[in-house]
XYZ file of C-alpha atoms in Angstrom:
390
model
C 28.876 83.311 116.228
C 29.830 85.576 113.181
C 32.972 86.403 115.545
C 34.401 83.034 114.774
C 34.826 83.274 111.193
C 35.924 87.089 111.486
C 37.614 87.401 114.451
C 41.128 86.543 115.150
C 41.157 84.649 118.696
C 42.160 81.328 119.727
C 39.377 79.733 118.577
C 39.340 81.464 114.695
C 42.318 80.530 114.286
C 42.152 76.825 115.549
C 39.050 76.709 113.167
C 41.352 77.778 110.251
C 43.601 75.253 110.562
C 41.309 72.435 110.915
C 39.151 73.407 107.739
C 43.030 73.645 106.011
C 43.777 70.392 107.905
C 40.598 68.251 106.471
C 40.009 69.742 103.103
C 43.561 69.892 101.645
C 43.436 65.795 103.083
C 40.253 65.168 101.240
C 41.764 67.201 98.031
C 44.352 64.602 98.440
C 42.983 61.490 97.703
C 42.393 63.129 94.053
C 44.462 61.431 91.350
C 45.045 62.925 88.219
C 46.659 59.701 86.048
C 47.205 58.106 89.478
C 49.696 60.669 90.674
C 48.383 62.649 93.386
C 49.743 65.749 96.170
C 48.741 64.304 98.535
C 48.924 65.985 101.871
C 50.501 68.940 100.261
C 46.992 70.238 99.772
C 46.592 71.174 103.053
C 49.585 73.708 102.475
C 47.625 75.627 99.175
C 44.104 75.071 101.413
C 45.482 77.047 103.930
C 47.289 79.843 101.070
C 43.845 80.169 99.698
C 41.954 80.860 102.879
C 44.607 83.450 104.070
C 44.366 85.071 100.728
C 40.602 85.594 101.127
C 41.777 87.685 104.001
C 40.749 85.653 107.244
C 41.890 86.925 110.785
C 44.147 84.895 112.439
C 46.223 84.737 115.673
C 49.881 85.337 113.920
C 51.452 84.320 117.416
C 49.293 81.309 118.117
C 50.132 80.152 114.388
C 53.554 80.453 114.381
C 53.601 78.605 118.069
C 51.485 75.809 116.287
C 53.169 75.514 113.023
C 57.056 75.297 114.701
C 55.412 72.641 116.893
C 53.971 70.658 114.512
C 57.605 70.503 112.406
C 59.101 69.504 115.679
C 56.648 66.846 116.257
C 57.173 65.744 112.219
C 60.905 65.465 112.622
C 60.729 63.955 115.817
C 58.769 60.794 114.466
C 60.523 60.647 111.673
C 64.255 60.317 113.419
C 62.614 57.772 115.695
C 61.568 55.900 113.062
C 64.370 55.416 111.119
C 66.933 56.056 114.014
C 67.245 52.220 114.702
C 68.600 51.491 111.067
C 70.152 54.915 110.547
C 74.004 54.543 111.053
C 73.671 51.369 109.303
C 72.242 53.298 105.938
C 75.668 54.296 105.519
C 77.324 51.133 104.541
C 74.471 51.080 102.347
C 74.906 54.173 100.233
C 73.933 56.747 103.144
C 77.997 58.272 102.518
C 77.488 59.308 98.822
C 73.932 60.311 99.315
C 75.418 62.593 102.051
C 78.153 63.762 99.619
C 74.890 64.113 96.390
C 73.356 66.083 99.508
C 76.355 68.775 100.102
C 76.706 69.015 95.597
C 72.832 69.771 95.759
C 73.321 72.881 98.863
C 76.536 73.926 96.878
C 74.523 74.172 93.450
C 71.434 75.940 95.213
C 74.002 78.245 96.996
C 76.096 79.229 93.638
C 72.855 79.799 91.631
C 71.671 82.275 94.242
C 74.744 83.929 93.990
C 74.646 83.718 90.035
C 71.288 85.271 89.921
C 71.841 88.111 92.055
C 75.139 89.103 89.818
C 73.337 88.545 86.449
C 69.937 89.992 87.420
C 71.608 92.677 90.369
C 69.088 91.299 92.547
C 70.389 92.331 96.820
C 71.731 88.949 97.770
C 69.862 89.725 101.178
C 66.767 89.280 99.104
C 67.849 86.768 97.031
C 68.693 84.688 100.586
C 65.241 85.400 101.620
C 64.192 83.624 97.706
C 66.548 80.915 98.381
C 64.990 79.639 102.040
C 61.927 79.394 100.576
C 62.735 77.542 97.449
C 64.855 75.223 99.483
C 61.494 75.161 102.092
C 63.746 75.679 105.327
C 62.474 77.839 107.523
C 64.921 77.480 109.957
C 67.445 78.787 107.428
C 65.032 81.705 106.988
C 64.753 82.424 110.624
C 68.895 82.419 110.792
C 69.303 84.907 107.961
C 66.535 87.223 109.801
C 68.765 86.345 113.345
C 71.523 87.486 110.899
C 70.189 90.678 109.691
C 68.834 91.667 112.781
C 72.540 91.597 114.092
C 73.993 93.658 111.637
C 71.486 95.899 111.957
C 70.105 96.063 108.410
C 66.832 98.104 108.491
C 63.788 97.001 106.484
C 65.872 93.671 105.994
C 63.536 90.810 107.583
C 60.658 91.657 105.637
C 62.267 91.038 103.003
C 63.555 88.060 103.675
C 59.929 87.522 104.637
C 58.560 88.187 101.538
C 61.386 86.423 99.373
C 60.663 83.205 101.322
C 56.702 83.624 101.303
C 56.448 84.033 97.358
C 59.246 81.141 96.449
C 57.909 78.439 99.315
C 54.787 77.512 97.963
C 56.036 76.118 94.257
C 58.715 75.084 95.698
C 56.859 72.344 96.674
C 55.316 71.760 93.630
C 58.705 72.254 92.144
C 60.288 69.249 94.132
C 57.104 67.200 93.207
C 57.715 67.510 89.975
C 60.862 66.664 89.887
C 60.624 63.498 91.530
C 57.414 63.048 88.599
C 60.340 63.749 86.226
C 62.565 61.254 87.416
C 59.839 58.352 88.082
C 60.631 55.543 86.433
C 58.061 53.743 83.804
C 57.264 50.986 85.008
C 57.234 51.984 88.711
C 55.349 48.502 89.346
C 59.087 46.670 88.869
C 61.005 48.642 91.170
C 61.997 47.219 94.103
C 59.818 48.529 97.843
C 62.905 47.265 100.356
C 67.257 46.598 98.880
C 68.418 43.412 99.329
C 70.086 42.418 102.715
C 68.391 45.240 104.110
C 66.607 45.496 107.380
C 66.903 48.872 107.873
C 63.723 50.122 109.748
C 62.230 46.440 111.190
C 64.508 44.280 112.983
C 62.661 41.415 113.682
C 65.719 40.901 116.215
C 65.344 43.183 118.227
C 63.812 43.491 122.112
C 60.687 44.307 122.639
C 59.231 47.209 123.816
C 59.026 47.386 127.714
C 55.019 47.191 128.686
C 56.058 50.082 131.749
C 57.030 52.263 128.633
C 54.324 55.491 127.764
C 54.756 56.786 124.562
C 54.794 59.966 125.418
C 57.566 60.285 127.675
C 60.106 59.481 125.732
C 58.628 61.445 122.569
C 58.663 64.275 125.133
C 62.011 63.834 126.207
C 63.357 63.763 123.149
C 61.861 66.718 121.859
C 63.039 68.906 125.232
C 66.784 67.557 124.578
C 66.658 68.491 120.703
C 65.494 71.996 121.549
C 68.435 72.720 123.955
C 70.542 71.281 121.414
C 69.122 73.184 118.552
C 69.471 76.272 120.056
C 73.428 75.866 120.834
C 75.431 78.130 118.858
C 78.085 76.791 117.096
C 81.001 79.313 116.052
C 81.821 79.659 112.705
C 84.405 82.430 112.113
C 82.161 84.890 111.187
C 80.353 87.894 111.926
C 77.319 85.283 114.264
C 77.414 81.718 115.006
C 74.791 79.070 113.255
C 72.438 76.963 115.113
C 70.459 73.653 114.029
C 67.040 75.235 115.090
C 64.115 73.920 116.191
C 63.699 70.953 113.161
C 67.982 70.019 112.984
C 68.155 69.622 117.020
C 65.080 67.493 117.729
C 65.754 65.442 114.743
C 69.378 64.682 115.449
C 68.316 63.671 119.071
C 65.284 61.449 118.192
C 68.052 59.290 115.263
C 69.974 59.053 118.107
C 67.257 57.600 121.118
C 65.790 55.556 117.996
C 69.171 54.016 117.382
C 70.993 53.949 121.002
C 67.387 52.916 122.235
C 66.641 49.843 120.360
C 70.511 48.982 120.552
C 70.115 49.107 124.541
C 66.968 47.371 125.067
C 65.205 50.441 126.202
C 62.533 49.543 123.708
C 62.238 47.997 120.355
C 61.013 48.678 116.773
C 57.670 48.016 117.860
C 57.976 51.668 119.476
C 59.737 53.293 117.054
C 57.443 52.200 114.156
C 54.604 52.388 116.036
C 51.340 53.269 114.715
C 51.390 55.931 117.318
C 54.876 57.370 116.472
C 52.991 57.310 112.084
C 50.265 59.319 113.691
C 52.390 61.844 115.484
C 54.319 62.201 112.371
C 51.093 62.634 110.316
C 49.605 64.947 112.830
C 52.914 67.412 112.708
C 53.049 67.960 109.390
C 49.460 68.197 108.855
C 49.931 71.360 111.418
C 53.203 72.833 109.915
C 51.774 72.627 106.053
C 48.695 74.301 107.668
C 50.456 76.548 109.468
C 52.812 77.592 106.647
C 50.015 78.210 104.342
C 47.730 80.256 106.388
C 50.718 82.540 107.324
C 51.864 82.721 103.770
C 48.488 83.429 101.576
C 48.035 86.871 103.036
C 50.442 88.950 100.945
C 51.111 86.451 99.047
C 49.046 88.162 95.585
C 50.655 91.336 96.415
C 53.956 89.958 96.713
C 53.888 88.340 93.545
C 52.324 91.377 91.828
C 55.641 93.279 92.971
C 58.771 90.629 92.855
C 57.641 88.440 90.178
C 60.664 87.418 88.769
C 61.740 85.860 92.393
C 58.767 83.569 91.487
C 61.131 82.560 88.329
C 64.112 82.412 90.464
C 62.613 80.192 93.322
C 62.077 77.640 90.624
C 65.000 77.733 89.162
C 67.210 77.373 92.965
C 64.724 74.932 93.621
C 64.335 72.212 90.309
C 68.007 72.728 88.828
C 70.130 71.050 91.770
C 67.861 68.444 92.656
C 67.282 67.541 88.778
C 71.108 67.326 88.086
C 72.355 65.300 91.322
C 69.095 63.289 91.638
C 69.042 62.602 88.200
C 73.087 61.043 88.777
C 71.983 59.610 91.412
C 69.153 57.515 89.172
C 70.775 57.031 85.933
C 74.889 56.767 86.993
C 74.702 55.238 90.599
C 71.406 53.287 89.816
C 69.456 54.209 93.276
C 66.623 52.890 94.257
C 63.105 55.858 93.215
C 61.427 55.425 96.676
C 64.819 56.474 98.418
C 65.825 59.084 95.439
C 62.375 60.937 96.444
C 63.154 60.792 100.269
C 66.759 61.954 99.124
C 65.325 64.856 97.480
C 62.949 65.734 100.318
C 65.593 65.641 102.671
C 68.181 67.505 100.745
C 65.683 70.150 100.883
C 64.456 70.076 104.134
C 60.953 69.344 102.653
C 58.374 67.865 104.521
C 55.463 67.730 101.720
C 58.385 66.025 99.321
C 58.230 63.307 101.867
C 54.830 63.209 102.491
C 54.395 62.866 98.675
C 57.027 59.798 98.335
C 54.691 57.904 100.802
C 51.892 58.421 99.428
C 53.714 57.159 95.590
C 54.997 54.229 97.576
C 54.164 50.876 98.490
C 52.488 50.154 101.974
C 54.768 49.175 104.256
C 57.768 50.388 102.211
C 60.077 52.773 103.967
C 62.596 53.822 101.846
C 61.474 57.564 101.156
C 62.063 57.521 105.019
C 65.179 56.264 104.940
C 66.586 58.565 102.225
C 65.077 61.854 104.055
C 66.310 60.962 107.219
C 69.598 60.276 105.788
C 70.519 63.576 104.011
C 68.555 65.585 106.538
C 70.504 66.230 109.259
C 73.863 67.290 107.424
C 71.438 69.048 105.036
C 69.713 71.322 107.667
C 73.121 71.887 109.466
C 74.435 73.172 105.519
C 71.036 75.094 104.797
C 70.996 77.153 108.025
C 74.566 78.077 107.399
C 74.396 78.994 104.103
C 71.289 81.068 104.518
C 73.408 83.044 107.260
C 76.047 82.420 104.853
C 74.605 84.947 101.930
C 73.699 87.404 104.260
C 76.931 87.882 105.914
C 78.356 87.970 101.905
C 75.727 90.603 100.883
């Protein structure tokens, strides 16, 4: 019995995860002057149990935490495919232009830190994926390395991405605290005109329809998309990855679906498609955290300072566009949190914007899902990006 606490099998490791899973949700119904991190406490459950040096099934983790990000995205495209295309006569075009500022500033105060602190800008890329929270971006600058041959250079990009990741997400927490308005009470849960996510127009759902088969479906197809290469000019081609390809696919069958008849919104914003959104990133915060926590102290101890410069990649450019976003182009704060989650390829950021909004209101949604595709697209090239510059 002692085996299952100690050991490192299938079962330890499923045990892990649930005891990440259900504490970090129970830490999250704590409010501190009614804000509160929500599900983002499973992520710093799980940092804290790998840190006290449980075994776990590295393999079996990984598997579970890529999964659960594809089954996050996957709702989440699905959900807001139906009104997606339509976002962009509503402001969707200049949050996609904020979106490409926010990569550029992230991208040129990597750069800025590795000439003024002569940091390796291979290490500084590995600081930069986690402090923008993309871990496909991470796993295309280790693809990268790994071509050019650069010994000793994934770990590093490892470790760079394992010590900034974790306040990241604090870090784009806060800054959506920073920008919350004062009397969030008065601001407005849905835009005028708008009927983005629930057209009450629309078919249907057909009764010979199983959930899963299309959820499925979609995931298979986004996969095989993710994982085409597209040629870029340089020394190795980019890739949407597991999260850009299943997401760009399910915004697509939400949309084309519901447009076609196939089914209607009562599918895509089914209480099914919440819980296999809630599920996945449950798993991938989990996931993250347990594989994270176990150098985590001794990483820190050694490369402090990329601690300092995580925070500063990830609060400046969110702070600065967001923040003209709010006070020049007067956007609404539910969708200015999902823009900043998305713009970062954050999952807790999102997670946290639901839990600060109304029930029923899906504007953080609508903002992620928005940015995130061009976003992912930008972060796994520029991760690539600073590696083939090193």
């Amino acid at each position: 019995m002692i085996n299952l606490f100690t050991g490192s099998g299938v079962a330890s490791t499923i045990l892990m995860l649930a005891i990440s899973i259900f504490a970090g949700l129970l830490l999250g119904k704590l409010k501190v002057r009614g804000i509160t991190l929500g599900i983002t406490w499973v992520l710093f459950v799980g940092i804290l149990l790998s840190a006290l040096g449980v075994s776990l099934n590295h393999d079996m983790l990984h598997v579970i935490k890529e999964f659960g990000l594809i089954l996050f995205v996957t709702a989440v495209g699905l959900q807001v495919g139906p009104g997606f295309f339509k976002s962009f006569k509503k402001g969707g075009l200049s949050m996609n232009i904020m979106a490409f500022v926010n990569v550029a500033l992230g991208v040129g105060i990597t750069v800025l830190i590795s000439k003024v602190a002569s940091q390796d800008l291979t290490d500084m890329a590995g600081v930069y994926t986690g402090a923008i929270t993309n871990t496909p971006g991470l796993s295309a600058a280790q693809q990268a390395v790994g071509d050019l041959g650069i010994e000793g250079a994934s770990e590093r990009l490892a470790a760079g991405y394992a010590v900034a990741y974790p306040l990241a997400v604090v870090g784009m927490i806060v800054s959506c605290i920073i920008l919350r308005p004062k009397n969030l009470a008065a601001e407005p849960s849905t835009l005028s005109n708008q009927n983005i996510l629930n057209n009450q127009n629309t078919p249907k759902s057909k009764k010979g329809g199983i959930l899963l088969i299309p959820i499925f479906v979609v995931i298979a197809l986004g996969i095989v998309l993710g994982s085409i290469p597209i040629p870029v000019g340089m020394k190795a081609p980019v890739k949407l990855g597991l999260a850009g390809g299943p997401l760009v696919v399910a915004l697509i069958a939400g949309w084309l679906g519901v447009k076609k008849g196939w089914y209607g919104t009562d599918f895509t914003d089914s209480q099914g498609v919440h819980m296999l959104r809630e599920v996945g990133i449950a798993l991938f915060l989990a996931g993250v955290g347990l594989g994270a926590g176990g150098k985590f102290v001794e990483t820190v101890q050694e490369h402090y300072m990329w601690v300092v410069y995580g925070i500063i990649i990830t609060m400046v450019p969110p702070l600065l566009v967001a923040g003209f976003g709010r006070l020049v182009l007067k956007m609404n704060y539910y969708t200015l949190m999902g823009f900043i989650g998305g713009s970062h390829t954050d999952p807790p950021t999102l997670a946290f914007a639901n839990t600060v909004a109304p029930e029923g209101c899906k504007l953080p949604n609508t903002g992620y899902a928005t940015v995130y595709p061009l976003t992912m697209f930008l972060r796994i090239f520029t991760a690539q990006l600073l590696v083939l510059l090193a």
